Amino acid sequence: MAGCRLCVLLVFGFFVVALDASHGDRDLIYRTCVEQCEEIGSVGDNSVAHCQFSPDAAHTKSTWYTQEPLYVQWKQLNCRSECRYHCMMQREKEREATGRTPVKYHGKWPLKRIFVFQEPVSAALSALNLLMHFIGWLSFFSLVCYKLPSRSQTKRPYYEYTGLLHIYGLLSMHACLWSTIFHTLDFDLTEKLDISSAVALLGYSVILALLRIFNVKDEASRVMFAAPVLSFVTTHIMYLNFYELDYDWNAKVCLVMSVAQLIMWSVWAGVSHHPSCFRLWLAMLGYGTTIWLRMIDFPPYEGYIDANSLLQFINLILTYLLWSFFKADAVFRTSALMKKVKHQ
């Protein structure tokens, strides 16, 4: 019950706290700065080489069969990204001089770059999360395929959720990969791929939780459980990519799915008396902390460490705990099914 109350408070707190994810990029001074930078190729004393196009490489509207060269498109992406960064940092210096607090630009806090890494701490931690998921998935694969006994007739693992967890591992690594790329190079394309892969992983995690908690085994029932969630997540991703990249709406959708998982796993761990319930509770405690960090969201410390950086760090621990639980669950279910087969 305490876990449920915490989840209710998290949801309530989210709707009380006003999300202002794109206040900075609505600033007229910032927008004018970006437009001028793309035209003249400089912001103050900073020169942006990517914005200095030659006349024959200038952008012109054309039909689909006469598209401009890819290298010009790449230069335009770099130009826009560089202009946004320099204008953001210049605008934040102006705001700091007048005693105002930092604001977000395009859904992100103003963070200082190191070389090509636009968010160095988050990029490094995302790469570590990718490695942790790979190690966790590889150890799970080794356990169920080579260490635990298989069914005598089909040679398939006894654990009914092996295939689902292989997909979970691949989606997790895919999301971490795009998170690393996005925190390194912030373009519109990398941002959409990062958000889309994260939403896809979150939606699939809800499906996985439903199937495991309700012990759904046959394919027809699994489709019935998964179809509504899959339809909603697909529609949401298409909305973000092809209609409007609404940060506030996406944050609310992700919060609802996150809290739903937190409640389901926490309650199930208590009522199922699973041998590894304590491990699962620890994982849900970490999961709840990541939800809390997304809600409070604070400006970067010293320009490098923000709430997302701490969230990525906690995800390292959470990844280890989740794969540890999945392996323990595989051992538990395999043992139970083998005993059942022997008694038949």
Tab-separated table of C-alpha atoms in Angstrom:
chain	number	residue	atom	x	y	z
A	1	MET	CA	0.000	0.000	0.000
A	2	ALA	CA	2.871	2.348	0.753
A	3	GLY	CA	4.206	1.804	-2.772
A	4	CYS	CA	0.790	2.635	-4.265
A	5	ARG	CA	0.566	5.851	-2.207
A	6	LEU	CA	4.017	6.847	-3.419
A	7	CYS	CA	2.952	6.297	-7.033
A	8	VAL	CA	-0.200	8.405	-6.553
A	9	LEU	CA	1.893	11.206	-5.065
A	10	LEU	CA	4.295	11.000	-8.003
A	11	VAL	CA	1.453	11.336	-10.503
A	12	PHE	CA	-0.127	14.205	-8.549
A	13	GLY	CA	3.198	15.951	-8.212
A	14	PHE	CA	3.804	15.743	-11.922
A	15	PHE	CA	0.601	17.571	-12.797
A	16	VAL	CA	1.200	20.189	-10.109
A	17	VAL	CA	4.728	20.971	-11.325
A	18	ALA	CA	4.555	23.070	-14.474
A	19	LEU	CA	6.669	21.711	-17.298
A	20	ASP	CA	8.299	24.468	-19.332
A	21	ALA	CA	10.412	22.307	-21.595
A	22	SER	CA	10.722	24.749	-24.484
A	23	HIS	CA	10.582	28.218	-22.911
A	24	GLY	CA	14.054	29.116	-24.166
A	25	ASP	CA	13.459	28.337	-27.842
A	26	ARG	CA	10.287	30.476	-27.761
A	27	ASP	CA	12.426	33.467	-26.737
A	28	LEU	CA	12.372	36.037	-29.564
A	29	ILE	CA	15.976	37.112	-28.912
A	30	TYR	CA	17.167	33.504	-29.135
A	31	ARG	CA	15.182	32.805	-32.313
A	32	THR	CA	16.481	35.973	-33.978
A	33	CYS	CA	20.032	35.022	-33.013
A	34	VAL	CA	19.678	31.581	-34.623
A	35	GLU	CA	18.207	33.030	-37.826
A	36	GLN	CA	20.998	35.602	-38.135
A	37	CYS	CA	23.647	32.985	-37.399
A	38	GLU	CA	22.357	30.712	-40.173
A	39	GLU	CA	22.546	33.678	-42.570
A	40	ILE	CA	25.935	35.197	-41.681
A	41	GLY	CA	27.665	32.199	-40.053
A	42	SER	CA	28.681	33.779	-36.748
A	43	VAL	CA	27.457	34.529	-33.218
A	44	GLY	CA	29.443	37.306	-31.583
A	45	ASP	CA	33.093	36.253	-31.754
A	46	ASN	CA	32.219	32.638	-32.641
A	47	SER	CA	32.402	31.725	-36.315
A	48	VAL	CA	30.281	28.814	-37.588
A	49	ALA	CA	32.034	27.367	-40.639
A	50	HIS	CA	29.171	25.004	-41.529
A	51	CYS	CA	26.895	27.979	-42.237
A	52	GLN	CA	29.189	29.481	-44.871
A	53	PHE	CA	27.759	27.885	-48.016
A	54	SER	CA	29.106	28.501	-51.471
A	55	PRO	CA	26.602	29.958	-53.961
A	56	ASP	CA	26.355	26.773	-56.034
A	57	ALA	CA	25.628	24.734	-52.860
A	58	ALA	CA	22.872	27.012	-51.580
A	59	HIS	CA	19.608	25.451	-50.629
A	60	THR	CA	16.888	25.623	-53.290
A	61	LYS	CA	13.451	24.094	-53.305
A	62	SER	CA	13.309	21.248	-55.765
A	63	THR	CA	11.281	18.231	-56.728
A	64	TRP	CA	12.002	14.781	-55.341
A	65	TYR	CA	14.166	13.716	-58.271
A	66	THR	CA	16.447	16.795	-58.098
A	67	GLN	CA	17.360	16.739	-54.426
A	68	GLU	CA	20.389	18.681	-53.254
A	69	PRO	CA	23.617	16.754	-52.426
A	70	LEU	CA	23.720	14.985	-49.094
A	71	TYR	CA	26.821	16.847	-47.969
A	72	VAL	CA	24.924	20.172	-48.209
A	73	GLN	CA	22.108	18.768	-46.080
A	74	TRP	CA	24.677	17.565	-43.560
A	75	LYS	CA	26.274	21.034	-43.459
A	76	GLN	CA	22.865	22.598	-42.867
A	77	LEU	CA	22.223	20.257	-39.948
A	78	ASN	CA	25.583	21.146	-38.450
A	79	CYS	CA	24.942	24.831	-39.090
A	80	ARG	CA	21.614	24.791	-37.274
A	81	SER	CA	22.997	22.765	-34.389
A	82	GLU	CA	26.048	25.017	-33.968
A	83	CYS	CA	23.940	28.166	-34.158
A	84	ARG	CA	21.499	26.864	-31.572
A	85	TYR	CA	24.325	26.011	-29.195
A	86	HIS	CA	26.178	29.335	-29.458
A	87	CYS	CA	22.959	31.391	-29.318
A	88	MET	CA	21.796	29.387	-26.304
A	89	MET	CA	25.035	29.962	-24.408
A	90	GLN	CA	25.044	33.658	-25.328
A	91	ARG	CA	21.438	34.084	-24.243
A	92	GLU	CA	22.098	32.290	-20.952
A	93	LYS	CA	25.017	34.629	-20.199
A	94	GLU	CA	22.658	37.554	-20.736
A	95	ARG	CA	20.030	36.002	-18.479
A	96	GLU	CA	22.605	35.227	-15.784
A	97	ALA	CA	23.836	38.845	-15.896
A	98	THR	CA	20.306	40.042	-15.121
A	99	GLY	CA	19.863	37.537	-12.284
A	100	ARG	CA	17.454	35.208	-14.081
A	101	THR	CA	17.564	31.418	-13.800
A	102	PRO	CA	18.398	29.075	-16.719
A	103	VAL	CA	15.604	27.816	-18.963
A	104	LYS	CA	15.315	24.893	-21.338
A	105	TYR	CA	15.899	25.083	-25.076
A	106	HIS	CA	14.213	22.509	-27.307
A	107	GLY	CA	13.381	20.424	-24.231
A	108	LYS	CA	16.925	20.427	-22.812
A	109	TRP	CA	18.894	22.433	-20.271
A	110	PRO	CA	21.834	24.557	-21.513
A	111	LEU	CA	24.813	22.227	-21.055
A	112	LYS	CA	28.454	22.924	-21.844
A	113	ARG	CA	30.128	20.876	-24.541
A	114	ILE	CA	33.425	19.003	-24.444
A	115	PHE	CA	34.871	18.621	-27.961
A	116	VAL	CA	32.081	17.067	-30.077
A	117	PHE	CA	30.141	15.818	-27.041
A	118	GLN	CA	27.227	18.175	-26.509
A	119	GLU	CA	26.216	16.462	-23.249
A	120	PRO	CA	29.420	14.645	-22.241
A	121	VAL	CA	28.268	13.160	-18.919
A	122	SER	CA	24.951	11.848	-20.267
A	123	ALA	CA	26.642	10.538	-23.422
A	124	ALA	CA	29.248	8.600	-21.417
A	125	LEU	CA	26.653	7.148	-19.040
A	126	SER	CA	24.360	6.184	-21.934
A	127	ALA	CA	27.266	4.300	-23.515
A	128	LEU	CA	27.884	2.524	-20.191
A	129	ASN	CA	24.173	1.643	-20.033
A	130	LEU	CA	24.472	0.145	-23.504
A	131	LEU	CA	27.375	-1.981	-22.309
A	132	MET	CA	25.488	-3.022	-19.150
A	133	HIS	CA	22.444	-4.108	-21.173
A	134	PHE	CA	24.658	-6.071	-23.546
A	135	ILE	CA	26.386	-7.869	-20.662
A	136	GLY	CA	23.034	-8.516	-18.952
A	137	TRP	CA	21.406	-9.835	-22.126
A	138	LEU	CA	24.456	-11.980	-22.967
A	139	SER	CA	24.530	-13.541	-19.498
A	140	PHE	CA	20.774	-14.212	-19.687
A	141	PHE	CA	21.174	-15.802	-23.126
A	142	SER	CA	24.039	-17.976	-21.858
A	143	LEU	CA	21.998	-19.045	-18.830
A	144	VAL	CA	18.782	-20.103	-20.587
A	145	CYS	CA	20.400	-21.579	-23.699
A	146	TYR	CA	23.443	-23.372	-22.291
A	147	LYS	CA	23.247	-23.733	-18.515
A	148	LEU	CA	19.579	-24.466	-17.790
A	149	PRO	CA	17.999	-27.694	-19.110
A	150	SER	CA	15.865	-27.554	-22.258
A	151	ARG	CA	12.668	-29.350	-23.218
A	152	SER	CA	13.502	-32.846	-24.453
A	153	GLN	CA	11.294	-32.751	-27.558
A	154	THR	CA	11.685	-29.195	-28.877
A	155	LYS	CA	15.109	-28.379	-27.352
A	156	ARG	CA	13.688	-24.999	-26.403
A	157	PRO	CA	14.188	-23.450	-22.938
A	158	TYR	CA	11.601	-24.178	-20.257
A	159	TYR	CA	11.393	-20.485	-19.422
A	160	GLU	CA	8.350	-19.163	-21.297
A	161	TYR	CA	9.538	-15.549	-21.496
A	162	THR	CA	12.922	-16.166	-23.131
A	163	GLY	CA	11.920	-14.748	-26.506
A	164	LEU	CA	10.243	-11.709	-24.938
A	165	LEU	CA	13.371	-10.899	-22.947
A	166	HIS	CA	15.587	-11.246	-26.018
A	167	ILE	CA	13.437	-8.567	-27.667
A	168	TYR	CA	13.610	-6.470	-24.489
A	169	GLY	CA	17.412	-6.688	-24.543
A	170	LEU	CA	17.624	-5.630	-28.188
A	171	LEU	CA	15.205	-2.706	-27.677
A	172	SER	CA	17.146	-1.607	-24.583
A	173	MET	CA	20.457	-1.606	-26.440
A	174	HIS	CA	18.820	0.189	-29.373
A	175	ALA	CA	17.478	2.904	-27.040
A	176	CYS	CA	20.855	3.302	-25.305
A	177	LEU	CA	22.614	3.565	-28.655
A	178	TRP	CA	20.415	6.423	-29.842
A	179	SER	CA	20.620	8.061	-26.425
A	180	THR	CA	24.421	8.045	-26.720
A	181	ILE	CA	24.290	9.455	-30.251
A	182	PHE	CA	21.746	12.118	-29.317
A	183	HIS	CA	23.700	13.312	-26.262
A	184	THR	CA	26.783	13.480	-28.488
A	185	LEU	CA	25.253	15.117	-31.574
A	186	ASP	CA	21.958	16.928	-31.030
A	187	PHE	CA	20.135	17.144	-34.362
A	188	ASP	CA	16.405	17.036	-35.037
A	189	LEU	CA	16.841	13.532	-36.469
A	190	THR	CA	18.869	12.155	-33.543
A	191	GLU	CA	16.445	13.740	-31.080
A	192	LYS	CA	13.435	12.078	-32.699
A	193	LEU	CA	15.212	8.723	-32.896
A	194	ASP	CA	16.226	8.998	-29.233
A	195	ILE	CA	12.697	9.860	-28.100
A	196	SER	CA	11.072	7.257	-30.366
A	197	SER	CA	13.363	4.436	-29.233
A	198	ALA	CA	12.837	5.368	-25.565
A	199	VAL	CA	9.035	5.398	-25.971
A	200	ALA	CA	9.142	2.073	-27.850
A	201	LEU	CA	11.198	0.512	-25.044
A	202	LEU	CA	8.877	1.904	-22.387
A	203	GLY	CA	5.789	0.615	-24.187
A	204	TYR	CA	7.320	-2.825	-24.655
A	205	SER	CA	8.292	-2.870	-20.966
A	206	VAL	CA	4.618	-2.347	-20.084
A	207	ILE	CA	3.684	-5.291	-22.331
A	208	LEU	CA	6.404	-7.458	-20.769
A	209	ALA	CA	5.199	-6.570	-17.269
A	210	LEU	CA	1.599	-7.470	-18.139
A	211	LEU	CA	2.538	-10.804	-19.691
A	212	ARG	CA	4.820	-11.863	-16.834
A	213	ILE	CA	2.620	-10.650	-13.991
A	214	PHE	CA	-0.520	-12.310	-15.362
A	215	ASN	CA	1.492	-15.367	-16.455
A	216	VAL	CA	0.240	-15.187	-20.046
A	217	LYS	CA	1.704	-18.095	-22.034
A	218	ASP	CA	-0.307	-18.796	-25.200
A	219	GLU	CA	0.256	-16.613	-28.240
A	220	ALA	CA	-3.387	-15.586	-28.777
A	221	SER	CA	-3.706	-14.196	-25.248
A	222	ARG	CA	-0.376	-12.418	-25.563
A	223	VAL	CA	-1.588	-10.670	-28.706
A	224	MET	CA	-4.763	-9.574	-26.897
A	225	PHE	CA	-2.702	-8.092	-24.048
A	226	ALA	CA	-0.125	-6.454	-26.297
A	227	ALA	CA	-2.306	-5.060	-29.091
A	228	PRO	CA	-3.825	-2.049	-27.227
A	229	VAL	CA	-0.465	-0.943	-25.800
A	230	LEU	CA	1.313	-1.505	-29.107
A	231	SER	CA	-1.333	0.481	-31.003
A	232	PHE	CA	-1.154	3.397	-28.579
A	233	VAL	CA	2.659	3.513	-28.532
A	234	THR	CA	2.860	3.329	-32.347
A	235	THR	CA	0.319	6.148	-32.697
A	236	HIS	CA	2.181	8.244	-30.125
A	237	ILE	CA	5.528	7.792	-31.907
A	238	MET	CA	3.975	8.726	-35.263
A	239	TYR	CA	2.383	11.801	-33.672
A	240	LEU	CA	5.757	12.972	-32.311
A	241	ASN	CA	7.610	12.358	-35.570
A	242	PHE	CA	5.121	13.464	-38.207
A	243	TYR	CA	2.793	15.946	-36.488
A	244	GLU	CA	4.311	17.740	-33.504
A	245	LEU	CA	7.247	17.007	-31.217
A	246	ASP	CA	5.366	17.964	-28.047
A	247	TYR	CA	7.741	17.567	-25.094
A	248	ASP	CA	5.060	18.108	-22.448
A	249	TRP	CA	2.667	15.551	-23.910
A	250	ASN	CA	5.442	13.018	-24.372
A	251	ALA	CA	6.554	13.516	-20.761
A	252	LYS	CA	3.016	12.841	-19.507
A	253	VAL	CA	2.632	9.718	-21.650
A	254	CYS	CA	5.981	8.354	-20.467
A	255	LEU	CA	5.114	9.153	-16.841
A	256	VAL	CA	1.819	7.235	-17.019
A	257	MET	CA	3.520	4.165	-18.518
A	258	SER	CA	6.376	4.375	-16.005
A	259	VAL	CA	4.082	4.635	-12.982
A	260	ALA	CA	1.909	1.809	-14.350
A	261	GLN	CA	4.973	-0.442	-14.450
A	262	LEU	CA	6.067	0.645	-10.995
A	263	ILE	CA	2.680	-0.193	-9.480
A	264	MET	CA	2.308	-3.527	-11.305
A	265	TRP	CA	5.762	-4.880	-10.472
A	266	SER	CA	5.690	-3.628	-6.857
A	267	VAL	CA	2.283	-5.145	-6.101
A	268	TRP	CA	3.103	-8.405	-7.879
A	269	ALA	CA	6.391	-8.754	-5.966
A	270	GLY	CA	4.407	-8.528	-2.732
A	271	VAL	CA	1.557	-10.906	-3.560
A	272	SER	CA	3.448	-13.513	-5.601
A	273	HIS	CA	6.058	-14.350	-2.901
A	274	HIS	CA	8.648	-14.695	-5.649
A	275	PRO	CA	12.044	-15.884	-4.328
A	276	SER	CA	13.675	-12.770	-5.808
A	277	CYS	CA	10.996	-10.283	-4.755
A	278	PHE	CA	13.486	-8.248	-2.710
A	279	ARG	CA	15.667	-7.810	-5.816
A	280	LEU	CA	12.637	-6.663	-7.764
A	281	TRP	CA	11.649	-4.206	-5.018
A	282	LEU	CA	15.147	-2.712	-5.131
A	283	ALA	CA	14.811	-2.328	-8.893
A	284	MET	CA	11.435	-0.616	-8.483
A	285	LEU	CA	12.907	1.693	-5.844
A	286	GLY	CA	15.519	2.744	-8.407
A	287	TYR	CA	12.820	3.024	-11.064
A	288	GLY	CA	10.762	5.276	-8.797
A	289	THR	CA	13.829	7.440	-8.236
A	290	THR	CA	14.254	7.929	-11.996
A	291	ILE	CA	10.585	9.000	-12.237
A	292	TRP	CA	11.147	11.466	-9.402
A	293	LEU	CA	14.240	12.887	-11.125
A	294	ARG	CA	12.276	13.422	-14.330
A	295	MET	CA	9.637	15.293	-12.340
A	296	ILE	CA	11.855	17.618	-10.314
A	297	ASP	CA	14.305	18.261	-13.208
A	298	PHE	CA	16.835	20.922	-12.212
A	299	PRO	CA	19.315	23.152	-14.084
A	300	PRO	CA	22.777	21.683	-14.695
A	301	TYR	CA	25.378	21.889	-11.947
A	302	GLU	CA	28.471	23.672	-13.241
A	303	GLY	CA	26.997	23.340	-16.721
A	304	TYR	CA	27.587	19.574	-16.952
A	305	ILE	CA	25.470	17.506	-14.526
A	306	ASP	CA	21.676	17.715	-14.670
A	307	ALA	CA	18.810	15.451	-13.623
A	308	ASN	CA	19.181	13.386	-16.791
A	309	SER	CA	22.832	12.657	-15.919
A	310	LEU	CA	21.814	11.353	-12.486
A	311	LEU	CA	18.999	9.384	-14.096
A	312	GLN	CA	21.466	7.711	-16.461
A	313	PHE	CA	23.685	6.828	-13.512
A	314	ILE	CA	20.803	5.225	-11.600
A	315	ASN	CA	19.884	3.334	-14.774
A	316	LEU	CA	23.248	1.567	-14.548
A	317	ILE	CA	22.236	0.064	-11.203
A	318	LEU	CA	18.680	-0.536	-12.393
A	319	THR	CA	19.918	-2.425	-15.470
A	320	TYR	CA	22.011	-4.763	-13.316
A	321	LEU	CA	19.107	-5.404	-10.912
A	322	LEU	CA	16.577	-6.087	-13.685
A	323	TRP	CA	18.746	-8.565	-15.581
A	324	SER	CA	19.660	-10.181	-12.276
A	325	PHE	CA	15.953	-10.619	-11.530
A	326	PHE	CA	15.201	-11.990	-15.009
A	327	LYS	CA	17.933	-14.610	-14.603
A	328	ALA	CA	16.661	-15.571	-11.154
A	329	ASP	CA	13.119	-15.777	-12.548
A	330	ALA	CA	14.326	-18.051	-15.345
A	331	VAL	CA	15.939	-20.406	-12.817
A	332	PHE	CA	12.808	-20.352	-10.631
A	333	ARG	CA	10.359	-21.031	-13.477
A	334	THR	CA	12.582	-23.726	-15.031
A	335	SER	CA	12.829	-25.551	-11.706
A	336	ALA	CA	9.057	-25.355	-11.152
A	337	LEU	CA	8.242	-26.604	-14.664
A	338	MET	CA	10.724	-29.480	-14.448
A	339	LYS	CA	9.153	-30.638	-11.189
A	340	LYS	CA	5.750	-30.464	-12.829
A	341	VAL	CA	6.948	-32.574	-15.776
A	342	LYS	CA	8.453	-35.229	-13.485
A	343	HIS	CA	5.183	-35.617	-11.562
A	344	GLN	CA	3.164	-36.160	-14.731
